[in-house]
Structure formats: C-alpha cells, structure tokens
PDB file of C-alpha atoms in Angstrom:
ATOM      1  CA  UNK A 165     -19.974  23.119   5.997  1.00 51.00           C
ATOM      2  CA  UNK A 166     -19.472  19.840   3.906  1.00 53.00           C
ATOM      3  CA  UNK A 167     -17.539  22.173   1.222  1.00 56.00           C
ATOM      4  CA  UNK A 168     -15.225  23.151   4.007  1.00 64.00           C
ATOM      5  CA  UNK A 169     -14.329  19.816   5.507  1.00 60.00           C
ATOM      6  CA  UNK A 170     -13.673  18.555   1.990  1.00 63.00           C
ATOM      7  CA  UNK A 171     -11.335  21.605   1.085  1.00 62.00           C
ATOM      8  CA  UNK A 172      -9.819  20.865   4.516  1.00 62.00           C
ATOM      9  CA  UNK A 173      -9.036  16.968   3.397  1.00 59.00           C
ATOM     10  CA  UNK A 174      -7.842  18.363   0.412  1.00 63.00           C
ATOM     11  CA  UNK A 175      -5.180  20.499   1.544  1.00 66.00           C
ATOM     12  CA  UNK A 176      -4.116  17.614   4.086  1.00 64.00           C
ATOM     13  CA  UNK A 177      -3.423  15.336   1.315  1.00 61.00           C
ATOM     14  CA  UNK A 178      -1.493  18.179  -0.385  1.00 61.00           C
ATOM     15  CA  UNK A 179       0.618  18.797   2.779  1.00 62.00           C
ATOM     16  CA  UNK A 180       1.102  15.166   3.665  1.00 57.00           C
ATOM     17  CA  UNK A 181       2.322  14.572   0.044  1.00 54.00           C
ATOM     18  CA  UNK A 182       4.681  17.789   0.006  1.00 54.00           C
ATOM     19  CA  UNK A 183       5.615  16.264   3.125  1.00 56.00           C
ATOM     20  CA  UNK A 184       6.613  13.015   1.919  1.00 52.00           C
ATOM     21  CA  UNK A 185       8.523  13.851  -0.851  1.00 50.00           C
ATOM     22  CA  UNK A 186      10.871  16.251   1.444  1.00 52.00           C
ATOM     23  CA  UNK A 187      11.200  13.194   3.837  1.00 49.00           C
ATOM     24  CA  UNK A 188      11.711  10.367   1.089  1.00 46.00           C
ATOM     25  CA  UNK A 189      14.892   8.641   1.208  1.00 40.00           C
ATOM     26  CA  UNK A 190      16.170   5.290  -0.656  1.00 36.00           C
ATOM     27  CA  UNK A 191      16.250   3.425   2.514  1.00 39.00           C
ATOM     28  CA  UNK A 192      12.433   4.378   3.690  1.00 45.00           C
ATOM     29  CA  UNK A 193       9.396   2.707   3.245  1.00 46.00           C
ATOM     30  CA  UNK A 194       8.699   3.784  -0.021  1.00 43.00           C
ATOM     31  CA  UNK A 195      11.924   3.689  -1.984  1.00 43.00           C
ATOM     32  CA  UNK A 196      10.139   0.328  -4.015  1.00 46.00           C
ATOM     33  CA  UNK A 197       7.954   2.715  -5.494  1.00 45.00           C
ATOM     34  CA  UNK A 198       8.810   4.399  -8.468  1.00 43.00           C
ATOM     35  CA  UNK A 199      12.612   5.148  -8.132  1.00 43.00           C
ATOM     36  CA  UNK A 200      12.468   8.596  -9.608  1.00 45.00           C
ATOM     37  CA  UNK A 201      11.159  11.758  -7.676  1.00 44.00           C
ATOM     38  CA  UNK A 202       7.598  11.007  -8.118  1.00 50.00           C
ATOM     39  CA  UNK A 203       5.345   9.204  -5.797  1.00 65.00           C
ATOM     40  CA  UNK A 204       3.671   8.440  -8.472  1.00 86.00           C
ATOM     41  CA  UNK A 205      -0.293   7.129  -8.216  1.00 90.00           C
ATOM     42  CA  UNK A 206       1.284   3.402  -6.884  1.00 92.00           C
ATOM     43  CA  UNK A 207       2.363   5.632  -3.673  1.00 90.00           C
ATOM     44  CA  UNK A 208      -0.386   7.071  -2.951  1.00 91.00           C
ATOM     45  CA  UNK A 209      -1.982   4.054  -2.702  1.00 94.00           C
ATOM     46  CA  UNK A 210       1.088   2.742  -0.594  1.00 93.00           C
ATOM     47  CA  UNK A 211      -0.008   5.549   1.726  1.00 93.00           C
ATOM     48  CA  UNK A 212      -3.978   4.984   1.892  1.00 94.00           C
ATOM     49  CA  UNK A 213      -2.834   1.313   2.721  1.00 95.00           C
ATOM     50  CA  UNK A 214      -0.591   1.949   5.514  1.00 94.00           C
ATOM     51  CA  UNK A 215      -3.645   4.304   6.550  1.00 94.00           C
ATOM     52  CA  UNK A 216      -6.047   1.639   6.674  1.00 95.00           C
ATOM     53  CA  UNK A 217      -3.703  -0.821   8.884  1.00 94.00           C
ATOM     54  CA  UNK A 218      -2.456   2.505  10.923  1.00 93.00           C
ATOM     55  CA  UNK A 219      -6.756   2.280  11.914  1.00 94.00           C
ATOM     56  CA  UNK A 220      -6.815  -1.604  11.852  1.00 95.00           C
ATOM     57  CA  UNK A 221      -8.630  -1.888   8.458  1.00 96.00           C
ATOM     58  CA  UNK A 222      -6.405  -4.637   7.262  1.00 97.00           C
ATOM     59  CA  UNK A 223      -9.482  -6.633   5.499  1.00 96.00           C
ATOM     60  CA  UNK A 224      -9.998  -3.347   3.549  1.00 97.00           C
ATOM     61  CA  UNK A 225      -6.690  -2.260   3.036  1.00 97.00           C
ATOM     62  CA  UNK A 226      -6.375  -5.859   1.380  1.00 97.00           C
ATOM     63  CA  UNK A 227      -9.412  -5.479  -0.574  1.00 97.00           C
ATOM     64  CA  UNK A 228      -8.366  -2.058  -1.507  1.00 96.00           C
ATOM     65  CA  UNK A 229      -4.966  -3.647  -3.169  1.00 97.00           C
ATOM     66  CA  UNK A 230      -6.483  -6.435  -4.943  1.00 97.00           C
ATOM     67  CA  UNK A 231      -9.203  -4.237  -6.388  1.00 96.00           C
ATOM     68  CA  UNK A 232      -6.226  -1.523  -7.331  1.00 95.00           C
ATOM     69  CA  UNK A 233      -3.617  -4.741  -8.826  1.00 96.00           C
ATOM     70  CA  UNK A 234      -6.554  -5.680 -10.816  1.00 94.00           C
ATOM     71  CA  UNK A 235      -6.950  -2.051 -11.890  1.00 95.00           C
ATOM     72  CA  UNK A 236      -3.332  -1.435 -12.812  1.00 94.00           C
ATOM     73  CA  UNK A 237      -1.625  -4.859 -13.102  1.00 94.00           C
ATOM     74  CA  UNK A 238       1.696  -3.220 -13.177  1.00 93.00           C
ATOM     75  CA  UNK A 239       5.083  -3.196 -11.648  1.00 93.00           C
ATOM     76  CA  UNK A 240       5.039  -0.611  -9.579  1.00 92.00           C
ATOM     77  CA  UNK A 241       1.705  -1.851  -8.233  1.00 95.00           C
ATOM     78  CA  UNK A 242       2.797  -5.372  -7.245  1.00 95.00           C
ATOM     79  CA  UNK A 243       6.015  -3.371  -5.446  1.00 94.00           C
ATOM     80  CA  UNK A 244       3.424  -1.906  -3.549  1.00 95.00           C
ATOM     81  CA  UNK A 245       1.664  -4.986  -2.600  1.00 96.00           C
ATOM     82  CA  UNK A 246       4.790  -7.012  -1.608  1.00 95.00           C
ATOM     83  CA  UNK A 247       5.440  -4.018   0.747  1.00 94.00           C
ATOM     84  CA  UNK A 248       2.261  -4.225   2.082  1.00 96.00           C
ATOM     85  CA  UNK A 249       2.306  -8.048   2.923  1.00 96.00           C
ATOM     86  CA  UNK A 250       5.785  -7.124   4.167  1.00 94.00           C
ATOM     87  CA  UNK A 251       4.580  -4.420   6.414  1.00 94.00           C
ATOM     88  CA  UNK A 252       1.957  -7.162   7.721  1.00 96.00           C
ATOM     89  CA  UNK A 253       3.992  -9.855   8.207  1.00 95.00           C
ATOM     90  CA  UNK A 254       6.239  -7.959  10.657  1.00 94.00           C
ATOM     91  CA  UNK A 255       2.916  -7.696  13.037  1.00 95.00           C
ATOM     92  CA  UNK A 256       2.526 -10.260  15.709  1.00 94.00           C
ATOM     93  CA  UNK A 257       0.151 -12.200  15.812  1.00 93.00           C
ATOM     94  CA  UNK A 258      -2.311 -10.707  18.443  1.00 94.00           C
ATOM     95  CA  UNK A 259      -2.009  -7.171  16.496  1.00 94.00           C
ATOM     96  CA  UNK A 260      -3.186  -9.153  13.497  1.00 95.00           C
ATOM     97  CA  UNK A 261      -5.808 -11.178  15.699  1.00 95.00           C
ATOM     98  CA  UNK A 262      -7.399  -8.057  17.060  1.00 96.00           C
ATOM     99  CA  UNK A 263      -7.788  -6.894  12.917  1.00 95.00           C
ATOM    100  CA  UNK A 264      -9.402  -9.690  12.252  1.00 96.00           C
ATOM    101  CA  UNK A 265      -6.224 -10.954   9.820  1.00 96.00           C
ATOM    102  CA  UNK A 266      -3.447 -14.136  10.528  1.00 96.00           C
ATOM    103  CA  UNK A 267       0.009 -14.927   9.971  1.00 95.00           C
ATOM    104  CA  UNK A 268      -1.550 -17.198   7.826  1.00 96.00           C
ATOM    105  CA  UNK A 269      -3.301 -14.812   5.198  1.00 96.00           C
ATOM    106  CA  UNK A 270      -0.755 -12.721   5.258  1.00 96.00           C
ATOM    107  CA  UNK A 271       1.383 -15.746   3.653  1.00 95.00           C
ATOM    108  CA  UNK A 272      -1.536 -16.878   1.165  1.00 96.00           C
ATOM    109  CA  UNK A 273      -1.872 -12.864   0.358  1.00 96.00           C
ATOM    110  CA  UNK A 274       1.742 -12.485  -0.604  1.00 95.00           C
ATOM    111  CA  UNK A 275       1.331 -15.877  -2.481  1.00 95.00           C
ATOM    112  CA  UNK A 276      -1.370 -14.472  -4.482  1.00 96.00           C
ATOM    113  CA  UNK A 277       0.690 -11.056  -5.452  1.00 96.00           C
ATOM    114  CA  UNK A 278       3.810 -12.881  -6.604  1.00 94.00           C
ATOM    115  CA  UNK A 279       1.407 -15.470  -9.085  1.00 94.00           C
ATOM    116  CA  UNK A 280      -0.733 -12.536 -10.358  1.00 95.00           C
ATOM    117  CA  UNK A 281       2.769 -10.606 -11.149  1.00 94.00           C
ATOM    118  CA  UNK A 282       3.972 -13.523 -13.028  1.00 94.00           C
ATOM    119  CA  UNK A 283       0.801 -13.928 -14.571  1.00 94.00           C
ATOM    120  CA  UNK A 284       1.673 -10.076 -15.763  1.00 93.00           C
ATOM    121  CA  UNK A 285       5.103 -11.229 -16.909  1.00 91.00           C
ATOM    122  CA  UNK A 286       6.644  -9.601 -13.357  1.00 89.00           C
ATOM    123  CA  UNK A 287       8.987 -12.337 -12.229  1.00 87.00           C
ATOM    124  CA  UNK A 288       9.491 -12.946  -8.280  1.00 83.00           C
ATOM    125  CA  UNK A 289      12.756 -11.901  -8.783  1.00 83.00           C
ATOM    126  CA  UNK A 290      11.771  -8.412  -9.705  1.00 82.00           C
ATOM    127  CA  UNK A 291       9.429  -8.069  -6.310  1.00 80.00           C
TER     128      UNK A 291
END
C-alpha cells in the first residue's frame, strides 16, 4: 500500500511540473527563476514553498529556504527567496498572525536574503 501512495505522489509531482511549464509565462510567479525553459531545481523549491504557506507552514517554509540558500548559495536561489518574502509580505497581517509569522519577520527575513546574497557577491540590485 505504502509503494502505491508513493508512486501516486510521484506521478503528481510529474503532472504538476508538466503542468507548470505549459502554464509558465514571463509575467507569472515564477519568471525570476531561471529565465530559460527549465524550472530548474530553484523552482521546485519555489513550488514546495508556496506549498507550505498554501497549508500555513510559513515557519517551515522559512526554515526550508534558509536551510536550501545555505545549500546552494546561488542566484537563482536568492531569486527564489526574495519571491518568497515578496509573496509574504503581500499577506495581512491576521493571515500572518494565524501562521504564527509578522509583518515584522517578514522584513528582518528579506533583510537577511539580500546580506547573505551580497555576502555571495549577488548585489541587491540583481534581486
């Protein structure tokens, strides 16, 4: 049974990527992420974060990113993460307050993207 439900998440995923690449445009969500046709692994995790604030994991989603910038200090990654703070900072406050996250981390989180991509010679500029 477990073998099924796994082969069942894994052909999700494959249909939600297939999926996302027909429905990519420049002006979506994810046209800061690798500007050529693949989503690329900086994507994906573009999509597990939106996920995890989709089911009000915000904490984890956050956790997820640092862990994952640490990981891969790289451009694309940091696009990612600035997309993700930008995401958040379009919540009000009570959706935030009922995940357990502020206005106010959501500034000192985008803070602490834009000095670790300098600190990776990404200037703010480039975010």
């Amino acid at each position: 049974m477990r073998n099924d439900y796994i082969m069942d998440m894994i052909e999700d995923f494959g249909d939600l990527l297939l999926n996302l690449k027909e429905k990519i445009t420049h002006n979506e969500e994810f046209s800061t992420v690798n500007h050529d046709e693949n989503l690329g692994q900086a994507g994906l995790l573009g999509i597990m974060l939106k996920r995890k604030c989709a089911a009000g994991e915000i904490n984890e989603a956050e956790n997820m990113l640092f862990e994952e910038l640490e990981a891969h200090p790289e451009p694309d990654y940091f696009y990612v993460a600035v997309d993700f703070y930008k995401e958040l900072a379009s919540y009000n406050e009570a959706k935030l307050m009922s995940c357990n996250f502020s206005k106010e981390e959501v500034r000192d989180g985008m803070k602490e993207v834009i000095a670790l991509a300098q600190q990776h010679g990404v200037s703010e500029e480039q975010l």
